[in-house]
Every structure is written in C-alpha cells, then in structure tokens.
PDB file of C-alpha atoms and ligand atoms in Angstrom:
ATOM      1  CA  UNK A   8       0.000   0.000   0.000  1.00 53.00           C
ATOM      2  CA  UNK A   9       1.367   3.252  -0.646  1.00 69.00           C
ATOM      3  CA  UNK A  10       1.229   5.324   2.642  1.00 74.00           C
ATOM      4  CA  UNK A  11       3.337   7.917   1.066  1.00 79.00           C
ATOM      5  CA  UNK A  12       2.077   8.894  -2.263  1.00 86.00           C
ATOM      6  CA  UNK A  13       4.005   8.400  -5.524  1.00 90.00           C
ATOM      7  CA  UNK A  14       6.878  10.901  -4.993  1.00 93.00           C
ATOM      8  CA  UNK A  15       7.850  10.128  -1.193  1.00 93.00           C
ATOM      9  CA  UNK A  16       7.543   6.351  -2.069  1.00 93.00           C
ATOM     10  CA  UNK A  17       9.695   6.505  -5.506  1.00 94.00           C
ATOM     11  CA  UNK A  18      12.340   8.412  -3.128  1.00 95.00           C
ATOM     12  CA  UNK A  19      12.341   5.842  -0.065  1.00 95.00           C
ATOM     13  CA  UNK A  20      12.686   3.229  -2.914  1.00 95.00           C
ATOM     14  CA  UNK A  21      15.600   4.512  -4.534  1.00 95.00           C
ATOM     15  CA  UNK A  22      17.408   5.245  -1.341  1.00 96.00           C
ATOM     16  CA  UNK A  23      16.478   1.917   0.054  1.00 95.00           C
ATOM     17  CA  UNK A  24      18.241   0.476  -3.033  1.00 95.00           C
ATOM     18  CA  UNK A  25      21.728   1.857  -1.848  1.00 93.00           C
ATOM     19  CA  UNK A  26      24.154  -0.966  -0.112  1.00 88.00           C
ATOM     20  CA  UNK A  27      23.854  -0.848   3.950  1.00 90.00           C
ATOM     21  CA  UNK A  28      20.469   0.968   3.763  1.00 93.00           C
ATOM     22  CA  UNK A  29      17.729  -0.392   4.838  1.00 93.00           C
ATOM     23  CA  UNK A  30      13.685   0.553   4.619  1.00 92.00           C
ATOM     24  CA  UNK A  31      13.604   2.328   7.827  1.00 94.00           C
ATOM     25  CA  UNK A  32      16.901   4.025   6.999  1.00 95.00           C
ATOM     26  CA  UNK A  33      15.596   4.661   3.692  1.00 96.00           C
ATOM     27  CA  UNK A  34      12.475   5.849   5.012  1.00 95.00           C
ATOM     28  CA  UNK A  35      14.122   8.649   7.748  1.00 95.00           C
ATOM     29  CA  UNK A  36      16.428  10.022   5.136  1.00 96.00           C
ATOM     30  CA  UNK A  37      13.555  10.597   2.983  1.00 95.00           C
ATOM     31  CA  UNK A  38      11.617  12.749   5.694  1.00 95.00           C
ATOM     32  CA  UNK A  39      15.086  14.349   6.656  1.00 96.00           C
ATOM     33  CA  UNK A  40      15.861  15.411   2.628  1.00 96.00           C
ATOM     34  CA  UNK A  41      12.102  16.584   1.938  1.00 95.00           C
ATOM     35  CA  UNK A  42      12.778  18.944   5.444  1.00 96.00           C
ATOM     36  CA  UNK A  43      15.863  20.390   4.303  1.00 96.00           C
ATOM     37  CA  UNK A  44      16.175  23.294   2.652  1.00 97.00           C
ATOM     38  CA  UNK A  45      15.788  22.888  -1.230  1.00 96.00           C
ATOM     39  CA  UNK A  46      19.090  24.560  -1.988  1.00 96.00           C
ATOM     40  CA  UNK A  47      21.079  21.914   0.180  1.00 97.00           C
ATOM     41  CA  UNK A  48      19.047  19.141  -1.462  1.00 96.00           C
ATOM     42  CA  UNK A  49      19.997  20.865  -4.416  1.00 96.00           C
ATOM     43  CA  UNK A  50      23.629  20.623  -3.417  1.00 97.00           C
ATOM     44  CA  UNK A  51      23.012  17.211  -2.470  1.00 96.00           C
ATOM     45  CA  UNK A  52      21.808  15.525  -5.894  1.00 96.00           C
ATOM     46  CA  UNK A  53      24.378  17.947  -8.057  1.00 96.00           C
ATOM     47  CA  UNK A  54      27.589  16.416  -5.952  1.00 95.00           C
ATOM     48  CA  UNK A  55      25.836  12.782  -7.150  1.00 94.00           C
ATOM     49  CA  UNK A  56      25.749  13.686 -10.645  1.00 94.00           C
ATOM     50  CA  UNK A  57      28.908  15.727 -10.848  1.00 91.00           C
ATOM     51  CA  UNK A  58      31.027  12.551  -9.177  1.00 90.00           C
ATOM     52  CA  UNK A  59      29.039  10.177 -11.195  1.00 91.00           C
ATOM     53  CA  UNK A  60      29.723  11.992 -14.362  1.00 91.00           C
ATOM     54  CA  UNK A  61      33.163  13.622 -13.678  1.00 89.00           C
ATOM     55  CA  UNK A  62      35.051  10.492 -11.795  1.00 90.00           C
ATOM     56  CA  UNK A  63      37.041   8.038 -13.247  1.00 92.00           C
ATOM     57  CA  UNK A  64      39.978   5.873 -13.016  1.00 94.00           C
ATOM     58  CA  UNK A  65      43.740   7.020 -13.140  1.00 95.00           C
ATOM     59  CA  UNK A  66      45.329   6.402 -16.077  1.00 95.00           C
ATOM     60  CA  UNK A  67      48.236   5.404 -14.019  1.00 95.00           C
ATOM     61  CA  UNK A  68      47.044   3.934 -10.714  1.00 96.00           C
ATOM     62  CA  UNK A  69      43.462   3.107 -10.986  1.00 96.00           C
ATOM     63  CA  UNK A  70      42.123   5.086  -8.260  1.00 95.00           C
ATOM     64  CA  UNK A  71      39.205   7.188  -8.499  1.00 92.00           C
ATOM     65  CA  UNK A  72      39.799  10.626  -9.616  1.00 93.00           C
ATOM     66  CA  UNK A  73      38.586  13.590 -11.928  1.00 90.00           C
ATOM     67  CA  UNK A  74      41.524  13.836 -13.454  1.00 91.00           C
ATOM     68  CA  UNK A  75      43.243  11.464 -16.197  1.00 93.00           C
ATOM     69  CA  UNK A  76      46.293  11.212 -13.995  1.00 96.00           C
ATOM     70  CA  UNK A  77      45.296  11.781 -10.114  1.00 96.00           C
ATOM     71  CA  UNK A  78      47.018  14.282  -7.904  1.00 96.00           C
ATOM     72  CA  UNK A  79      49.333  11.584  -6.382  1.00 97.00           C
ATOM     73  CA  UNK A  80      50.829  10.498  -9.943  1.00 96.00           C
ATOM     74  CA  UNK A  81      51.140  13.869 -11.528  1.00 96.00           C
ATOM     75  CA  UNK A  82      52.920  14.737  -7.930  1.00 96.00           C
ATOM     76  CA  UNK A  83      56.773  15.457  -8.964  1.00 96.00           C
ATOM     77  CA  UNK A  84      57.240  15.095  -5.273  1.00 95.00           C
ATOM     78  CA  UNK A  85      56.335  11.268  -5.796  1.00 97.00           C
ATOM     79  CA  UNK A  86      58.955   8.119  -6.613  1.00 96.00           C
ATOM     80  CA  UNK A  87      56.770   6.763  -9.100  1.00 95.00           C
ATOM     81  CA  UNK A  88      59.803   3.663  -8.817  1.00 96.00           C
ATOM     82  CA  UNK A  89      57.839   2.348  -5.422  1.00 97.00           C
ATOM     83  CA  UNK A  90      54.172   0.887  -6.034  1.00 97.00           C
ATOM     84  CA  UNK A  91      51.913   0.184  -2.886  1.00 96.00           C
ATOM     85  CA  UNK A  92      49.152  -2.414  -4.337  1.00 96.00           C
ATOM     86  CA  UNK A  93      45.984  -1.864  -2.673  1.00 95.00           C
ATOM     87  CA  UNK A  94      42.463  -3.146  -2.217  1.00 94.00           C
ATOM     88  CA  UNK A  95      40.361   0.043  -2.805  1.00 92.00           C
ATOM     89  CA  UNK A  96      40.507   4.004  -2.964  1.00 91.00           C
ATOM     90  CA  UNK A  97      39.712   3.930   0.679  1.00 89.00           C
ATOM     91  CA  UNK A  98      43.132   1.898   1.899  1.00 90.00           C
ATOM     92  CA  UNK A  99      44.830   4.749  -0.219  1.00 93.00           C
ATOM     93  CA  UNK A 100      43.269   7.231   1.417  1.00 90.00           C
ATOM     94  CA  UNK A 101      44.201   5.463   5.194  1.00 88.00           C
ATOM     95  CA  UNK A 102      47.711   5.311   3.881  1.00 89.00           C
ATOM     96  CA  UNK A 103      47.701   9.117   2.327  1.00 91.00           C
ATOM     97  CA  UNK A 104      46.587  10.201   5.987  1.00 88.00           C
ATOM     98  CA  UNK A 105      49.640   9.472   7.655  1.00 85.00           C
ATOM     99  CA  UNK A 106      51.633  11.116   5.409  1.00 87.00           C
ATOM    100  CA  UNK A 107      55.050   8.831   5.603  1.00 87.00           C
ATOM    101  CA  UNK A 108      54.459   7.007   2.086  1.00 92.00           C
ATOM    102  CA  UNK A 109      56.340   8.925  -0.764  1.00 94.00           C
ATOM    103  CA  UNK A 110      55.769   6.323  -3.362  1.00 96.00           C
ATOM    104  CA  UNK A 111      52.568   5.841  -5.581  1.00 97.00           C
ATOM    105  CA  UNK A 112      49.295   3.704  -5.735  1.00 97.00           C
ATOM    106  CA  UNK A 113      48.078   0.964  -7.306  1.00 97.00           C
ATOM    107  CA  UNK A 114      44.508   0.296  -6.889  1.00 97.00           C
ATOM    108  CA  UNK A 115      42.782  -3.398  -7.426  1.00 96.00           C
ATOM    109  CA  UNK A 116      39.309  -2.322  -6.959  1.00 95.00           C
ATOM    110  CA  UNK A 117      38.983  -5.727  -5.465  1.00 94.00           C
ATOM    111  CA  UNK A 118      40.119  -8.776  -4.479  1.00 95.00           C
ATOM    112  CA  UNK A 119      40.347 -12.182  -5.454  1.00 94.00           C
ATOM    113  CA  UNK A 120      37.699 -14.298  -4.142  1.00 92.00           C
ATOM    114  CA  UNK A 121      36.654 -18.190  -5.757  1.00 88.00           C
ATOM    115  CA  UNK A 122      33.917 -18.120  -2.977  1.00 88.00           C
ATOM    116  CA  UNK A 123      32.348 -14.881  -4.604  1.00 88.00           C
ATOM    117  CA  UNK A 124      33.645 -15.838  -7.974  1.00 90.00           C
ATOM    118  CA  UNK A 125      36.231 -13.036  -8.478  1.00 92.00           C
ATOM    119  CA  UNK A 126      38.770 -13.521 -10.601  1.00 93.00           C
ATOM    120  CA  UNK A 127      42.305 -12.017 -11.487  1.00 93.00           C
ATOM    121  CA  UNK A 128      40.826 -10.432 -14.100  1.00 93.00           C
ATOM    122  CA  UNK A 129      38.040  -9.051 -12.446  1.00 94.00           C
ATOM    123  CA  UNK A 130      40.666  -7.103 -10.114  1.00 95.00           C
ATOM    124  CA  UNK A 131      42.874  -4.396 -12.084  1.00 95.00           C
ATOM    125  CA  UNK A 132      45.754  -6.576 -12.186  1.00 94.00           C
ATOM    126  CA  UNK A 133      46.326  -6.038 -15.996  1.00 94.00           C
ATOM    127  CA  UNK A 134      47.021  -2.467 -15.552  1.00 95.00           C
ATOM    128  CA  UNK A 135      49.847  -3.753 -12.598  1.00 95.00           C
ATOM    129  CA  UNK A 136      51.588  -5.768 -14.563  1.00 93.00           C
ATOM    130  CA  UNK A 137      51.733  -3.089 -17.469  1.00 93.00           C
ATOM    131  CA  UNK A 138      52.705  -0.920 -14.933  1.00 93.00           C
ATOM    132  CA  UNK A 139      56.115  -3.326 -14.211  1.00 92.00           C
ATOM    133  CA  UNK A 140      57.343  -2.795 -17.632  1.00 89.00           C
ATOM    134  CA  UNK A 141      58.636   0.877 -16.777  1.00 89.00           C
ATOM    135  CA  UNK A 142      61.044   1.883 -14.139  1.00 92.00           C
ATOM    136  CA  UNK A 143      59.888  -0.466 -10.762  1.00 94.00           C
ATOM    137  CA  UNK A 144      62.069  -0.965  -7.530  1.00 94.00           C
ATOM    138  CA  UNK A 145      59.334  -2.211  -5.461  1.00 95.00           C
ATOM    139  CA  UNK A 146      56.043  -3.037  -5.228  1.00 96.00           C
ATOM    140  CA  UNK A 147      54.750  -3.413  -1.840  1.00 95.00           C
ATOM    141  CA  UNK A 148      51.596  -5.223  -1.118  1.00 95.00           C
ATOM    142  CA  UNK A 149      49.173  -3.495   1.125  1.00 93.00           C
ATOM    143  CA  UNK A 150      45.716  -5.895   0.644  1.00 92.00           C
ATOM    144  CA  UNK A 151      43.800  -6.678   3.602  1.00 88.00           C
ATOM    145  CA  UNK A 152      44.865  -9.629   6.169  1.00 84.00           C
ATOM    146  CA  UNK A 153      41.577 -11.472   5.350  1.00 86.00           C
ATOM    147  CA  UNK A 154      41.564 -14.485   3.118  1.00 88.00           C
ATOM    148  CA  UNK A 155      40.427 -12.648   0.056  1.00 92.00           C
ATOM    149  CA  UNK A 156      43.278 -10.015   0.875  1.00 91.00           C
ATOM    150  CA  UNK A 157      45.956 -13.161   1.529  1.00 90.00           C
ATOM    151  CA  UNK A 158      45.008 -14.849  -2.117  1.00 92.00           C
ATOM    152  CA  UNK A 159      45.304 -11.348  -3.912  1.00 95.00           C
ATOM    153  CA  UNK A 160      48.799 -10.927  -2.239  1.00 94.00           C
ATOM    154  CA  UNK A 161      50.201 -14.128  -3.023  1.00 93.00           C
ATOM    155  CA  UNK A 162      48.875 -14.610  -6.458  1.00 95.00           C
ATOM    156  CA  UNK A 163      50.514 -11.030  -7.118  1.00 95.00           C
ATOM    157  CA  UNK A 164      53.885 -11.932  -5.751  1.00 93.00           C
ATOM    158  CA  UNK A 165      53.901 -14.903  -7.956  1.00 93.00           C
ATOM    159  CA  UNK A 166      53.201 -12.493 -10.407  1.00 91.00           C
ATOM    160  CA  UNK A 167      55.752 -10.733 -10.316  1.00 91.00           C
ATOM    161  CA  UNK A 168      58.781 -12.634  -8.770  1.00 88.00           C
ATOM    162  CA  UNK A 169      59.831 -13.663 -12.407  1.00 88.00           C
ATOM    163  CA  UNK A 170      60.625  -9.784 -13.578  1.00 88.00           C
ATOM    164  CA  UNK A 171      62.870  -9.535 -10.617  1.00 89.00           C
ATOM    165  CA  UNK A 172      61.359  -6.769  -9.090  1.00 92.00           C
ATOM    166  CA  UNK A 173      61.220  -6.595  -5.767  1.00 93.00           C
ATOM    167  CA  UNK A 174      58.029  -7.387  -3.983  1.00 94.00           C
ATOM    168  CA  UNK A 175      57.012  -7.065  -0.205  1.00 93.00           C
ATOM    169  CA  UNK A 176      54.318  -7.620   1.906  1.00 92.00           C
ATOM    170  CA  UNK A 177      53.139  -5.204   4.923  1.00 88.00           C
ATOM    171  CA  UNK A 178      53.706  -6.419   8.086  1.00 81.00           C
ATOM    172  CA  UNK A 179      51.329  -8.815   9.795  1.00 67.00           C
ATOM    173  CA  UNK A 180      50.684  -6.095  12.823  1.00 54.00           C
ATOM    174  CA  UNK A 181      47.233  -5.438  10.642  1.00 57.00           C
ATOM    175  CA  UNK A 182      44.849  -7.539  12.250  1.00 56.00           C
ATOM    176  CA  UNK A 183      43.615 -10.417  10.966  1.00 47.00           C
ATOM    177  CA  UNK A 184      40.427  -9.561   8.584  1.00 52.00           C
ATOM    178  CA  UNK A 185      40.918  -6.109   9.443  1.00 57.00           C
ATOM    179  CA  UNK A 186      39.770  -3.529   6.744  1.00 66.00           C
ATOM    180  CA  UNK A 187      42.953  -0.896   5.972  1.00 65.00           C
ATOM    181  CA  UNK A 188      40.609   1.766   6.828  1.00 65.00           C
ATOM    182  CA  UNK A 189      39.812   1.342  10.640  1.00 66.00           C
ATOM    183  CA  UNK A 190      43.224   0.669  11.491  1.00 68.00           C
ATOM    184  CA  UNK A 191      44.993   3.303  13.285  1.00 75.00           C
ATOM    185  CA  UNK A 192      47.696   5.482  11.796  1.00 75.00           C
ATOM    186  CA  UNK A 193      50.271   3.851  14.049  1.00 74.00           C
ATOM    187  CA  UNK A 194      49.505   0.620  13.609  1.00 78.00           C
ATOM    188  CA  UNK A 195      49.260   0.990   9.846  1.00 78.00           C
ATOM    189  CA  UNK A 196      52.975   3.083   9.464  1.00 79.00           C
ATOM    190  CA  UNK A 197      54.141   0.129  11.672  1.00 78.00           C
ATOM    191  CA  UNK A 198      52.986  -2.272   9.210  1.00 79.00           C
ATOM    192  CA  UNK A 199      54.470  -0.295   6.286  1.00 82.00           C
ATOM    193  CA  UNK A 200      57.717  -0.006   7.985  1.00 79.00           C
ATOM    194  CA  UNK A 201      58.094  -3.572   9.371  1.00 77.00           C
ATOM    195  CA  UNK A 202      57.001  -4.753   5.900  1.00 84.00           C
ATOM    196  CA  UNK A 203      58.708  -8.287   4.580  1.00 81.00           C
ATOM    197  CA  UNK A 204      60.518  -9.000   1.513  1.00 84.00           C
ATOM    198  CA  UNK A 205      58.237 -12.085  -0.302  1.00 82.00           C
TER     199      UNK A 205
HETATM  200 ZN1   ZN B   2      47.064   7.877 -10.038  1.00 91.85          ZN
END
C-alpha cells in the first residue's frame, strides 16, 4: 500500500536500493531530505551527478579521480619507482593520511575471491603488470589480512617474482580480517615499515 504517495515512495525506494540501507533508513532520510532546505538538497543531488559523471579511473594507478592522472601520480614530489598495491581508494586514502608514504598507488578495486567468484581479471591486475614494464624498484603489497586479501597478495607476488622486481608484503601487525581503513595510523605506518621482503 502506498502510505506515502508516488513521490515520497519513488524516493524511499531509490534510497532503500543503496548498499547498507535499509527501509527504515531509507524511510528517515527521505523525511530528513524533503525537510531540508531545497538549496542543500539541491547541493546534495548535483555532488551525485557531478562525481558520477566527472570520476574516473587514473590512467596510471586506478584510483578514483577527476583527473586522467590523479594528484598523487602527476605529484613530482612522488617516486613513481615504489608501487603500494591496494584493495580500494579507501586503503589509499588510510595510507595518504599518515603522510610517511612517498611512493605511488596501485589500486585493485577488489580482491580475489573463488567463494564470490572473483577472478584475477576481475581485479585491475592487468594495468599492474603493465605498470612493471617501466622503471619499478618495489612493489609493496598493502591488501587486507583477510583471506580474500591473503590470495590477492600471493597470487601477485607470484606475479611478479619472475621480472625480478622486488616485492614485499606489509607487516602482519594489521589484524587479521581487518579492513585498511579502521586501522589506526600507528599501527598501519608500523605495518608499512616492518614490511617483509616475499
Ligand atoms: Zn594515479
């Protein structure tokens, strides 16, 4: 039955369609946007659109930018010869926040997992190995510690072993099936620093 009418009912359904939101959630931001004040809902929907039509992937390192080459690449600042593999824009960011790393990304998007059926090629490996054929001293592998994580790392370290670049793997001070994100800063330098030679 629609309780709503059309409009308020087309909205909770679209927001209810989002990952991690759920029909009451849906249902309170709905009342919450149609209180705001139209220029901030305004605000809201153009952000959407302008990410949604203006971001895209790094011509170098994957990540999410609305650039062709993101801020981090096109940094001169950057030793483009050390390559921190990661799971997702968000471990970047985790990593950016301390500050320590002078190297550059590269960003899966993923990671392997036969349970879910993902694939090597479903993760932006391709563009990694491409990658390799420049100047590389080091890639260091910075997936998550949970099995999907462990399987990404070790299938990229056989991966690359043969080119003879160097490959590492952070430290094991990242807790087991912990996402990058919610570690600490600390805890994640210490696992950059401490990181082993594979
Ligand atoms: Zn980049």
């Amino acid at each position: 039955m629609d309780y709503y009418g059309k409009q308020m009912s087309k909205l909770i359904e679209q927001l209810s369609s989002l990952p991690g939101i759920g029909a009451k959630t849906a249902q309170r931001l709905a009342f919450h946007i149609i209180r705001m004040p139209k220029e901030n809902v305004e605000q809201l929907a153009g952000a959407m659109l302008d990410a949604r039509n203006n971001v895209r992937y790094c011509r170098e390192c994957c990540t999410l930018t609305d650039q062709e080459v993101c801020p981090i690449c096109s940094s001169p600042a950057r030793d483009k010869r050390m390559i921190m593999v990661v799971e997702n824009t968000r471990d970047l960011a985790a990593y950016e926040r301390i500050g320590k790393y002078e190297g550059v990304y590269h960003v899966l998007h993923g990671a392997i997992s036969p349970m879910l059926g993902i694939g090597p090629s479903d993760i932006r490996l391709k563009e990694l190995v491409q990658r390799l054929q420049g100047d590389v001293s080091e890639v260091i592998i910075a997936t998550n510690s949970s099995l999907e994580g462990e399987t990404t790392a070790l299938y990229i370290s056989k991966l690359i072993k043969p080119t003879g670049v160097k490959v590492s793997r952070i430290a094991s001070g990242v807790p087991v099936g912990g996402d990058l994100e919610y570690i600490d800063e600390v805890t994640l330098l210490r696992a950059l620093e401490g990181r082993i030679e594979l």
